[in-house]
Short mmCIF file of N, CA and C and ligand atoms in Angstrom, two decimals:
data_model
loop_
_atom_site.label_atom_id
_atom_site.label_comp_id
_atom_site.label_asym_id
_atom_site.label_seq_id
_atom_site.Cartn_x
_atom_site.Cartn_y
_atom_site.Cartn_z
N UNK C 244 -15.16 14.58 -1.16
CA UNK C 244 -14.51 13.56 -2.00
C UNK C 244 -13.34 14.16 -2.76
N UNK C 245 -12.46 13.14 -2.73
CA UNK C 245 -11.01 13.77 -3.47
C UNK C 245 -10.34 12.91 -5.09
N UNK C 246 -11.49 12.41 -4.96
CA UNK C 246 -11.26 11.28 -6.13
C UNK C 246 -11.20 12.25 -7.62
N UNK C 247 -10.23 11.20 -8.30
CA UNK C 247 -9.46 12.38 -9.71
C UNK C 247 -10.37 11.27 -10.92
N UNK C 248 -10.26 11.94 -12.22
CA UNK C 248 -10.76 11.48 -12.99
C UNK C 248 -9.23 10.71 -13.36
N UNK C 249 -9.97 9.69 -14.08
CA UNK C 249 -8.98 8.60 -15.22
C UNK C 249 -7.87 8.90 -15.77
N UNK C 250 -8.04 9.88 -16.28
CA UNK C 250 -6.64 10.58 -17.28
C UNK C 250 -5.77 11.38 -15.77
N UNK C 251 -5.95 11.67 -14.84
CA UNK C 251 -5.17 12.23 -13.73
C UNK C 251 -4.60 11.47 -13.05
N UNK C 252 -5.46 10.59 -12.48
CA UNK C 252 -4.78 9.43 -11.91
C UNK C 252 -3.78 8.79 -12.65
N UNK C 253 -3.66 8.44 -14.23
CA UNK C 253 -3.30 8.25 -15.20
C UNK C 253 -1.81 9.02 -14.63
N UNK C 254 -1.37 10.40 -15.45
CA UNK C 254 -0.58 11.17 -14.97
C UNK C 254 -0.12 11.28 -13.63
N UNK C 255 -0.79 10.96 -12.23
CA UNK C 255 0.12 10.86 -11.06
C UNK C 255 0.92 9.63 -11.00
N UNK C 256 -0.03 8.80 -11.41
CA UNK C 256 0.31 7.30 -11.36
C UNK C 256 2.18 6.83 -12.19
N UNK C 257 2.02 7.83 -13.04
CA UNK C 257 3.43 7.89 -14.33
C UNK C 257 4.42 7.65 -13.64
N UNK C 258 4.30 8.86 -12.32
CA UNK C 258 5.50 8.90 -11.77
C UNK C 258 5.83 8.85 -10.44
N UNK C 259 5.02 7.64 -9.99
CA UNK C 259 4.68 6.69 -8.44
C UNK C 259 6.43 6.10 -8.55
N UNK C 260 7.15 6.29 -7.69
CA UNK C 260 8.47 4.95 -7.77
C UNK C 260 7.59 4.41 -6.46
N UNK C 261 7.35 5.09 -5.29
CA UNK C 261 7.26 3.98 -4.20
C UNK C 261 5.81 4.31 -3.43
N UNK C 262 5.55 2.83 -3.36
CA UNK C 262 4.20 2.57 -3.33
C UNK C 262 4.27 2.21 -1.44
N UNK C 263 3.42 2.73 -0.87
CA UNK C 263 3.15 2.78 0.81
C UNK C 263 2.05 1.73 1.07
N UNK C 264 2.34 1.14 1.69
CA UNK C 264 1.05 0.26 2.17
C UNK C 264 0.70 -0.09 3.33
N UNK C 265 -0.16 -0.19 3.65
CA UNK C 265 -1.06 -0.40 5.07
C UNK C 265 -1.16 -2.45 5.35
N UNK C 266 -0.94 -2.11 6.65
CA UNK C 266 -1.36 -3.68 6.52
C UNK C 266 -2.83 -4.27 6.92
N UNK C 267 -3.59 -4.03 7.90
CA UNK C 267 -4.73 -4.56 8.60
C UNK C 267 -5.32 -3.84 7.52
N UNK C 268 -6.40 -4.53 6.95
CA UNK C 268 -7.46 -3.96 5.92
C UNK C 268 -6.93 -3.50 4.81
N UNK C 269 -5.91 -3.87 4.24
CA UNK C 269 -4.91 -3.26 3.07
C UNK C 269 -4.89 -4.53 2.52
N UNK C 270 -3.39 -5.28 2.84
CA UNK C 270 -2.94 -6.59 2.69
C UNK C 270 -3.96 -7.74 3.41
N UNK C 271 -4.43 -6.99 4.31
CA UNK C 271 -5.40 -8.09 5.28
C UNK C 271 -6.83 -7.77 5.08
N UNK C 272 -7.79 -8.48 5.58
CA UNK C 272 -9.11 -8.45 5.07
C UNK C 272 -9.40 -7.24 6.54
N UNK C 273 -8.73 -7.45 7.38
CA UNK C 273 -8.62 -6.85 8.84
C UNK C 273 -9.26 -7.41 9.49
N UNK C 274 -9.13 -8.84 9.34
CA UNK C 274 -9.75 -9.61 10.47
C UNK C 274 -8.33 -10.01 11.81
N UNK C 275 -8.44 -10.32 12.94
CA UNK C 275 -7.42 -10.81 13.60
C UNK C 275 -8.06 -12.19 14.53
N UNK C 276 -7.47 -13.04 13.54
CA UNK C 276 -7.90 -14.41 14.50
C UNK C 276 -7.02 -14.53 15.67
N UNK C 277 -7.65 -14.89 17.02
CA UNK C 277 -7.07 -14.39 18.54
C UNK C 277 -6.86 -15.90 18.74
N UNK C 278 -5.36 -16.58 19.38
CA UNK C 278 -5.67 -17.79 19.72
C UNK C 278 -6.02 -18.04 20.91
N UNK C 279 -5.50 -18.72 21.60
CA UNK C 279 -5.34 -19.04 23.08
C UNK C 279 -4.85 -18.60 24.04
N UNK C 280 -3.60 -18.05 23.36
CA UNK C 280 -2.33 -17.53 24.19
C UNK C 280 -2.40 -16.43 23.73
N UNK C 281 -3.58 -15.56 22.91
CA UNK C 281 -3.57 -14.36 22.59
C UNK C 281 -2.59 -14.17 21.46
N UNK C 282 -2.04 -15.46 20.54
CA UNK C 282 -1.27 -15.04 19.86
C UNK C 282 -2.23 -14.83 18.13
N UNK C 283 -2.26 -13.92 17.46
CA UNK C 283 -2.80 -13.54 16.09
C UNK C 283 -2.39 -14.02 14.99
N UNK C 284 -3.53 -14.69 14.36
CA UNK C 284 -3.63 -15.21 12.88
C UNK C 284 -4.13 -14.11 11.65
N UNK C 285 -3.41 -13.75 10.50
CA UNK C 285 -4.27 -13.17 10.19
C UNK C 285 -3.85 -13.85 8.63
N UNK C 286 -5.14 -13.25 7.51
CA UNK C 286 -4.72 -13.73 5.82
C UNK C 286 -4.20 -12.99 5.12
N UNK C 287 -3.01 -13.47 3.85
CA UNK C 287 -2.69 -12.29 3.15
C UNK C 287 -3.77 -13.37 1.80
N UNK C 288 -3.51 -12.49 0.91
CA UNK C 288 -3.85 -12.44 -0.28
C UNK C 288 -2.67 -13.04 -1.34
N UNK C 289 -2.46 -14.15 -2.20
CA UNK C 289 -1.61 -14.50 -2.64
C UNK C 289 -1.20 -13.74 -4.25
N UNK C 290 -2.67 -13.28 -4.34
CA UNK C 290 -2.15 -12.40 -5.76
C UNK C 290 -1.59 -10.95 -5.45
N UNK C 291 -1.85 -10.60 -4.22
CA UNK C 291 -1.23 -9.16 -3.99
C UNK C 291 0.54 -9.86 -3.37
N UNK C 292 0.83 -10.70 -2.62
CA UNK C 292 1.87 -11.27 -2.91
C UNK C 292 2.89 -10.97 -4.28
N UNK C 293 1.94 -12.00 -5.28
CA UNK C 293 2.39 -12.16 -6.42
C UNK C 293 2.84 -10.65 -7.19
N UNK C 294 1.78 -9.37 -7.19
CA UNK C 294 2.26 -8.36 -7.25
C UNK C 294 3.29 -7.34 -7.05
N UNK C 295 3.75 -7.46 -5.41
CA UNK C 295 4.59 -7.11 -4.73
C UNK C 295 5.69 -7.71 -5.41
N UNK C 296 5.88 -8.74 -5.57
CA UNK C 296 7.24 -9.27 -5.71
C UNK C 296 7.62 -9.07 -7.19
N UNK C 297 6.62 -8.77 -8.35
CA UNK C 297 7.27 -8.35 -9.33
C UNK C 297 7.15 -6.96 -9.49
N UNK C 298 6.21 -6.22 -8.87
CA UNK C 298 6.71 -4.84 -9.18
C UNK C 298 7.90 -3.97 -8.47
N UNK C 299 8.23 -4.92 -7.42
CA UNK C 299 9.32 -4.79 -6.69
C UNK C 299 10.79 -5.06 -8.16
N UNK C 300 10.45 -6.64 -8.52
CA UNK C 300 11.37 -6.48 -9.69
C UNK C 300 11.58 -5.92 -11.01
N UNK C 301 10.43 -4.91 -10.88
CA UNK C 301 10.35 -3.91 -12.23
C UNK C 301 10.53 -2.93 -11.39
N UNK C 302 11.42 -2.38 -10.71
CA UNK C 302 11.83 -1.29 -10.17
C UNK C 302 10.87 -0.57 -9.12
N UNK C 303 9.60 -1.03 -8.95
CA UNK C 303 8.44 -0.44 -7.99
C UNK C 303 8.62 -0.87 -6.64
N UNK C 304 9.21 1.16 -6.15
CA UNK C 304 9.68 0.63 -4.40
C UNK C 304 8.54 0.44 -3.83
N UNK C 305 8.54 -0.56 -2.92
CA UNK C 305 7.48 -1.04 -1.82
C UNK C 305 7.71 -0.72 -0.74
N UNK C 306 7.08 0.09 0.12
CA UNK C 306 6.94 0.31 1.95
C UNK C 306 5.82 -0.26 2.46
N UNK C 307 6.01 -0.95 3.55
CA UNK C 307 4.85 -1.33 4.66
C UNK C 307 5.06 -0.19 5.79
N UNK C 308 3.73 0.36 6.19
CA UNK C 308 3.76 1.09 7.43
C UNK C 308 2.50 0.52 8.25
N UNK C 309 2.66 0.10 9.52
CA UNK C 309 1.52 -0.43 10.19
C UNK C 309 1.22 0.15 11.64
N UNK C 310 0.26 -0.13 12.07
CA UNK C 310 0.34 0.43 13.92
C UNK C 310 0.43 -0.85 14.54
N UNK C 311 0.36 -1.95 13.88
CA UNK C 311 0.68 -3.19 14.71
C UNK C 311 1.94 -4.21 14.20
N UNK C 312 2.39 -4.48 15.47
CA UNK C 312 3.59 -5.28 15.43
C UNK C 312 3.42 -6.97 14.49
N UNK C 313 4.19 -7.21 14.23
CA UNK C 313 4.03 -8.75 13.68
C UNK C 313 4.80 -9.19 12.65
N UNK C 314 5.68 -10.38 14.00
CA UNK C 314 6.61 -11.15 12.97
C UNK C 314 6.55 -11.67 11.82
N UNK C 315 5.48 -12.28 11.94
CA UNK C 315 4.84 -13.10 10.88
C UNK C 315 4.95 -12.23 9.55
N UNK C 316 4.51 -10.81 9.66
CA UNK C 316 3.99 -9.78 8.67
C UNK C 316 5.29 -10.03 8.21
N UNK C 317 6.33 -9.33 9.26
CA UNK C 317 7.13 -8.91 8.16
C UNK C 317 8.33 -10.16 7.48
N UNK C 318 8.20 -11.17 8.27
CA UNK C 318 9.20 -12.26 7.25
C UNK C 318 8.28 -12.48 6.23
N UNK C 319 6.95 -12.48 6.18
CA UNK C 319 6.39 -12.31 4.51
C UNK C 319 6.43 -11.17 3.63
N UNK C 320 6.74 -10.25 4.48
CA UNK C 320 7.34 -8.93 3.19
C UNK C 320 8.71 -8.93 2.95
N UNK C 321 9.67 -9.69 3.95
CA UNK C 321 10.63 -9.74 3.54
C UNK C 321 10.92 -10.50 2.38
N UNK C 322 10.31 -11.85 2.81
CA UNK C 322 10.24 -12.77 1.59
C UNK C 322 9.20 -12.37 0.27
N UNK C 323 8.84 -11.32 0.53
CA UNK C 323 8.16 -11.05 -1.42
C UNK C 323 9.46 -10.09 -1.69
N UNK C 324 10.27 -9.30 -0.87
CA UNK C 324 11.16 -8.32 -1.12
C UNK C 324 10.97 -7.18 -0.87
N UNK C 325 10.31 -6.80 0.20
CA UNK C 325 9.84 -5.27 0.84
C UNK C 325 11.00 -5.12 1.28
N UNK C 326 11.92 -3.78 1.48
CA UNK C 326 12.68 -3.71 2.32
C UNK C 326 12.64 -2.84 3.13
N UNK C 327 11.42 -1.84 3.01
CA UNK C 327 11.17 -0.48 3.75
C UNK C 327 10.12 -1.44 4.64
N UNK C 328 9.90 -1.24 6.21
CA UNK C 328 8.51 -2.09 6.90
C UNK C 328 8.88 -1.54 8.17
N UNK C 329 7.90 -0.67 8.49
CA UNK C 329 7.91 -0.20 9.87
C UNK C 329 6.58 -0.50 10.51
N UNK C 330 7.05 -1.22 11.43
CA UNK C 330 5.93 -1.94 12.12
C UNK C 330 5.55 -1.23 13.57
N UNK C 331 4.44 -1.72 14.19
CA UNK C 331 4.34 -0.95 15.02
C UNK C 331 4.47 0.52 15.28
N UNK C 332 3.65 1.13 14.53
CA UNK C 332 4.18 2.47 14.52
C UNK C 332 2.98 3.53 14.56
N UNK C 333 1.88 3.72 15.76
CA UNK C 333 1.16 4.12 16.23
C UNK C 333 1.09 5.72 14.95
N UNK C 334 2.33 6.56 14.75
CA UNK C 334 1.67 7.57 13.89
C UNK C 334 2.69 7.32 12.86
N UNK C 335 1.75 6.93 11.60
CA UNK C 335 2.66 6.58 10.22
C UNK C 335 3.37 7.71 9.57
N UNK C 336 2.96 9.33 10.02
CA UNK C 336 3.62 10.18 9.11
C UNK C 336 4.93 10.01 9.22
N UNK C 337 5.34 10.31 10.87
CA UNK C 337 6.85 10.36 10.71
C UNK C 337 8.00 9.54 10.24
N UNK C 338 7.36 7.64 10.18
CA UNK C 338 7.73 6.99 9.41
C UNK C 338 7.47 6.94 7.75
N UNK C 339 6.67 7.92 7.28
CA UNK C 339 6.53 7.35 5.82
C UNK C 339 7.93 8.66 5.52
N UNK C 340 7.87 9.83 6.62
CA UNK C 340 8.74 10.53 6.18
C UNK C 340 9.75 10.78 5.69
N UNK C 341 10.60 9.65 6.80
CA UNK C 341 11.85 8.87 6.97
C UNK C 341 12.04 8.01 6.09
N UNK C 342 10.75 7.42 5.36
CA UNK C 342 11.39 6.77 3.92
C UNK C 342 11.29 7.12 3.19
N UNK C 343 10.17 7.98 2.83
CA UNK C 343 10.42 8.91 1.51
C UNK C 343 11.96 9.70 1.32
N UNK C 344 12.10 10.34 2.40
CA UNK C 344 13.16 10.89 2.57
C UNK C 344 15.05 9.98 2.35
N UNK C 345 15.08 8.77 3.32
CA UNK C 345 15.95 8.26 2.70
C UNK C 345 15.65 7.65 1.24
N UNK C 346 15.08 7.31 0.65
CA UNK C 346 14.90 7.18 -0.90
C UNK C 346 14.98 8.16 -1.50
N UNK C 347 15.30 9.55 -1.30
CA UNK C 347 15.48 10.97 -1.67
C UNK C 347 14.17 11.03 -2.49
N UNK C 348 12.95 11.01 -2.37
CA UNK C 348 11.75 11.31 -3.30
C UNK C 348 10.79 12.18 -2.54
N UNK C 349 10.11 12.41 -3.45
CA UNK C 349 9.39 13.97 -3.20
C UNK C 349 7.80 12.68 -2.91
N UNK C 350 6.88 14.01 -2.59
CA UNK C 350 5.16 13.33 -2.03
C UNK C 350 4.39 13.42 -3.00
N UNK C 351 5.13 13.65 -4.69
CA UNK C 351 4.30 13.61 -5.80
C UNK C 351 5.24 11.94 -6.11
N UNK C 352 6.34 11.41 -5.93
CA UNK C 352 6.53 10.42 -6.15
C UNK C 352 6.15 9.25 -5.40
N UNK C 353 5.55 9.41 -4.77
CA UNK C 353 4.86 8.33 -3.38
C UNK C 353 3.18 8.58 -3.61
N UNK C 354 3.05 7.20 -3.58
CA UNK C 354 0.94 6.95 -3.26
C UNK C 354 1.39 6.15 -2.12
N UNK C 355 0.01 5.75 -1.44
CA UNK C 355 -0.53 5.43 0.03
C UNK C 355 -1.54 4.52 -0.64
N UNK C 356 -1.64 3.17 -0.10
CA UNK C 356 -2.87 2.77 -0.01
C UNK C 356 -3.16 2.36 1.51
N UNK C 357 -3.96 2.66 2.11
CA UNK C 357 -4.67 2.92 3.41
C UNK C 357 -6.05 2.94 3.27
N UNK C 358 -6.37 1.93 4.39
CA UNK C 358 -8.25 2.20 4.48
C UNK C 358 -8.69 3.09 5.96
N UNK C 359 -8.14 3.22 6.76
CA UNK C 359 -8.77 3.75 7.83
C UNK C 359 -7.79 5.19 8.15
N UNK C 360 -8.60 5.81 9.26
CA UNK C 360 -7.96 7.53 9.74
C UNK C 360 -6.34 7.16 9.85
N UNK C 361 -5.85 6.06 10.63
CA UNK C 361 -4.64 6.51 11.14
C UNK C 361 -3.43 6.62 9.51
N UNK C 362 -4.58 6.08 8.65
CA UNK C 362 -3.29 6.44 7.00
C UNK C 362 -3.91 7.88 7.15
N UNK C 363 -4.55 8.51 7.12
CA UNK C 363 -5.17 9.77 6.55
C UNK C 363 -4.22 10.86 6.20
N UNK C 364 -3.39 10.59 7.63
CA UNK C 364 -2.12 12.42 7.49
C UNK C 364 -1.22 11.84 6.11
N UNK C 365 -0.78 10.44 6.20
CA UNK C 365 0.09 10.51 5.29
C UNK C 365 -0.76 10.13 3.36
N UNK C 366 -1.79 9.80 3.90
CA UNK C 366 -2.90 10.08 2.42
C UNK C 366 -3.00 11.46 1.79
N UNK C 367 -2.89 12.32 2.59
CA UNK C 367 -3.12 13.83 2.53
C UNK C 367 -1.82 14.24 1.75
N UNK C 368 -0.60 13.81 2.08
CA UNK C 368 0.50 14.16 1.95
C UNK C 368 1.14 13.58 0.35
N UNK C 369 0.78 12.35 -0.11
CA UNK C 369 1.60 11.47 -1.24
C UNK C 369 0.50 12.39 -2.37
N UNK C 370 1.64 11.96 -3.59
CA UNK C 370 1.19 12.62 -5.31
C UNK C 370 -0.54 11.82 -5.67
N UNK C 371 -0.46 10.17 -4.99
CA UNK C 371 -1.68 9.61 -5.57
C UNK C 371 -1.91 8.47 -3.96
N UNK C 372 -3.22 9.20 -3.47
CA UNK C 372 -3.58 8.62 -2.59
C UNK C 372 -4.48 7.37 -2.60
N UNK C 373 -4.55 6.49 -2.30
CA UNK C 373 -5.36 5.22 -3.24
C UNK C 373 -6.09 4.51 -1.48
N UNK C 374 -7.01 3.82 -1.71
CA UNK C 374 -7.55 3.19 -0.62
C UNK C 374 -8.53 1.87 -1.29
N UNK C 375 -9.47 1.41 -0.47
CA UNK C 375 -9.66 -0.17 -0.99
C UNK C 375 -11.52 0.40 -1.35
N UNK C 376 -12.19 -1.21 -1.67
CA UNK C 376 -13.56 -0.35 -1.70
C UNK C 376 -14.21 -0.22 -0.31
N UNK C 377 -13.68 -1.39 0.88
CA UNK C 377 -14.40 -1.11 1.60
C UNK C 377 -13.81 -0.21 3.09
N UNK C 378 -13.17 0.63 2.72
CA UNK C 378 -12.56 1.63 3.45
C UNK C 378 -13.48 2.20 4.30
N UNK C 379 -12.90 2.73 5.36
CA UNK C 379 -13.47 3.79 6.33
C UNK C 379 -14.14 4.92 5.72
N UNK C 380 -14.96 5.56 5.97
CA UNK C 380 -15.06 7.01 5.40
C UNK C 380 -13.75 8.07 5.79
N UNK C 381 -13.16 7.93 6.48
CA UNK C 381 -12.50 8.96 7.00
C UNK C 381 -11.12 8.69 6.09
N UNK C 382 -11.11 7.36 5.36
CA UNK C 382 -9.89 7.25 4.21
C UNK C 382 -10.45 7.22 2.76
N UNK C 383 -11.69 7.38 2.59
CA UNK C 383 -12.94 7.27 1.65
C UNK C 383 -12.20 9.11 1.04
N UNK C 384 -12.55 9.77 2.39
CA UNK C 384 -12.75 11.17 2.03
C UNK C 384 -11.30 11.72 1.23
N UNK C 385 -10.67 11.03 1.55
CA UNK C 385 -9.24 12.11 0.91
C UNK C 385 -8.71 10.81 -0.08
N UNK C 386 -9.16 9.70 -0.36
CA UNK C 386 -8.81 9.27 -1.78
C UNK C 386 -9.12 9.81 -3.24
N UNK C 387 -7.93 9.51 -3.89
CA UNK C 387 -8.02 10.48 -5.27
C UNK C 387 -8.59 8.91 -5.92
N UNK C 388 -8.37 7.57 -5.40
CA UNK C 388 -8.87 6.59 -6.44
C UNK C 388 -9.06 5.68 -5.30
N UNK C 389 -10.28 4.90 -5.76
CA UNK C 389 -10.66 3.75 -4.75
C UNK C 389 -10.93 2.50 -5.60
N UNK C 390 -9.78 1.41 -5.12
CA UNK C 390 -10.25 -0.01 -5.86
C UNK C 390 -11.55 -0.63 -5.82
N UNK C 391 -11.16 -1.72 -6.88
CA UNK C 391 -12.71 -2.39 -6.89
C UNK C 391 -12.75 -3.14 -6.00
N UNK C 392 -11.40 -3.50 -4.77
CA UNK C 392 -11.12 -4.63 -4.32
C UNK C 392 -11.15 -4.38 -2.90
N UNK C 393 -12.15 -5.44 -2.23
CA UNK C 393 -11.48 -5.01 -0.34
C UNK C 393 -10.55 -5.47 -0.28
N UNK C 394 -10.12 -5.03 1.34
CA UNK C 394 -8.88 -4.98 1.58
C UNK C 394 -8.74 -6.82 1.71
N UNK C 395 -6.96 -7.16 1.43
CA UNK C 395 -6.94 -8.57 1.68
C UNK C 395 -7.65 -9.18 0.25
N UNK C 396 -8.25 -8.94 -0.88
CA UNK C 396 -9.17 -9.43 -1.52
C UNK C 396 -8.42 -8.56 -3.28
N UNK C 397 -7.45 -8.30 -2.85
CA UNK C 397 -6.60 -7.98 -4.70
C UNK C 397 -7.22 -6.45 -4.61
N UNK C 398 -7.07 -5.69 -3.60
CA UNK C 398 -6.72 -4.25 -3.97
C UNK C 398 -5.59 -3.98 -4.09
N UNK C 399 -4.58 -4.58 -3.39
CA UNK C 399 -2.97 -3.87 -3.75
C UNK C 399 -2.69 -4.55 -5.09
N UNK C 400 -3.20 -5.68 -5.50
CA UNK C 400 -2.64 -5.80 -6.92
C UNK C 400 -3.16 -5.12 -7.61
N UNK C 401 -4.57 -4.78 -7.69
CA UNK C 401 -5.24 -3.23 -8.39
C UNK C 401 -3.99 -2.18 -8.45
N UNK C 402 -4.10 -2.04 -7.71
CA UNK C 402 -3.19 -0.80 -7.06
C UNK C 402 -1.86 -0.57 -8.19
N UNK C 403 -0.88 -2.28 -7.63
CA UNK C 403 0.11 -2.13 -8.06
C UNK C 403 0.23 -2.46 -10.14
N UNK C 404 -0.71 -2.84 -10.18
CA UNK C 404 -1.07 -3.39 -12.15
C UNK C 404 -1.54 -1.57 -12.34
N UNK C 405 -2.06 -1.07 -11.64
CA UNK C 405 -2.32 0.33 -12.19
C UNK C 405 -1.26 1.21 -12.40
N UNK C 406 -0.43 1.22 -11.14
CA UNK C 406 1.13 2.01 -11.39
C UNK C 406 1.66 1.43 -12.66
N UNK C 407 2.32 0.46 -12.79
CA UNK C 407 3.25 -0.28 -13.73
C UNK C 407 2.49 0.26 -15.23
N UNK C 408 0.64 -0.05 -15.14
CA UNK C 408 0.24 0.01 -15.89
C UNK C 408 0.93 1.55 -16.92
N UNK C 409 0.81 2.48 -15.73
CA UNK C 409 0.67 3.92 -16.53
C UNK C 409 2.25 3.90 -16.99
N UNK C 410 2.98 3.55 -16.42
CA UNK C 410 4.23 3.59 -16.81
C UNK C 410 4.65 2.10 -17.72
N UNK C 411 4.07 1.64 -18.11
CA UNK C 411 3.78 0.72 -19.49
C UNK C 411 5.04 -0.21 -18.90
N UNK C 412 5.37 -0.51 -17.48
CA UNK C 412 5.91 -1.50 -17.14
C UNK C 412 5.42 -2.78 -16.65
N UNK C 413 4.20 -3.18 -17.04
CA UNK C 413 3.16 -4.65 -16.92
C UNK C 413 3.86 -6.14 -16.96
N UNK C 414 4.03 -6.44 -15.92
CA UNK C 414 4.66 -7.71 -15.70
C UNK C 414 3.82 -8.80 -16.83
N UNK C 415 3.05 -8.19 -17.78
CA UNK C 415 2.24 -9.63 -18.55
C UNK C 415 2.32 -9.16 -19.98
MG1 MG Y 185 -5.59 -0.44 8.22
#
């Protein structure tokens, strides 16, 4: 277990600018409704929505990194105001790299929230690694903090009310 006490998380959290996120089991409950034509339904969460789009307007950068493709996904991150979203992207390090990197920020200024292995390399890598409650073990093991919230179900607004929180920028 990699989980930090209160007052640490506290201190990584200070100085999070950009927040990484997972989509299937993150934003999504990780269910995939299959239609007919094989085309996929899936749910977001309207308060992690609601999150995104103002901590986006209190200066909190937002990235999506996913291994699956989907239009749908990203004209709804476009429309909360994500502008980092790499979709389809079978190994997330080399993309979270490429945005950390063009945003010129270091891996103490970046958290991850991810529930399963394929976040793991880049969980390993960010200042505050975060995951949901009902995560994989294999994203269980290298979280420094785990929400109260499954995925799809107000962990990224956990997530994102905790950053803002430590840095006393609270949209309320
Ligand atoms: Mg996932």
């Amino acid at each position: 277990m990699a989980l930090l006490d209160a007052a640490e998380i506290e201190r990584r959290a200070r100085r999070i600018r950009c927040l990484f996120l997972d989509i299937d089991g993150v934003l999504t409950d990780g269910k995939l409704y299959i239609g007919p034509n094989g085309e996929e339904t899936k749910t977001n969460y309207v308060r992690d929505g609601y999150g995104i789009k103002h901590g986006i307007r209190l200066g909190l950068q937002i990235a999506v990194i996913s291994g699956r493709p989907s239009e749908s996904m990203r004209q709804r991150l476009q429309f909360l105001g994500v502008q980092h979203i790499a979709l389809d992207t079978e190994d997330k390090e080399p993309a979270y790299l490429r945005i950390r990197d063009a945003l010129k920020l270091t891996d103490a200024d970046c958290a991850h929230l991810g529930d399963d292995a394929p976040d793991v390399p880049v969980m390993r890598r960010v200042g505050l690694a975060m995951t949901v409650a009902d995560a994989h073990d294999s994203a269980r093991a290298v979280a420094h903090w785990v929400s109260r919230y499954n995925g799809g179900h107000g962990a990224v607004r956990e997530a994102i009310d905790l950053i803002l929180g430590a840095q006393q920028r609270r949209p309320w």
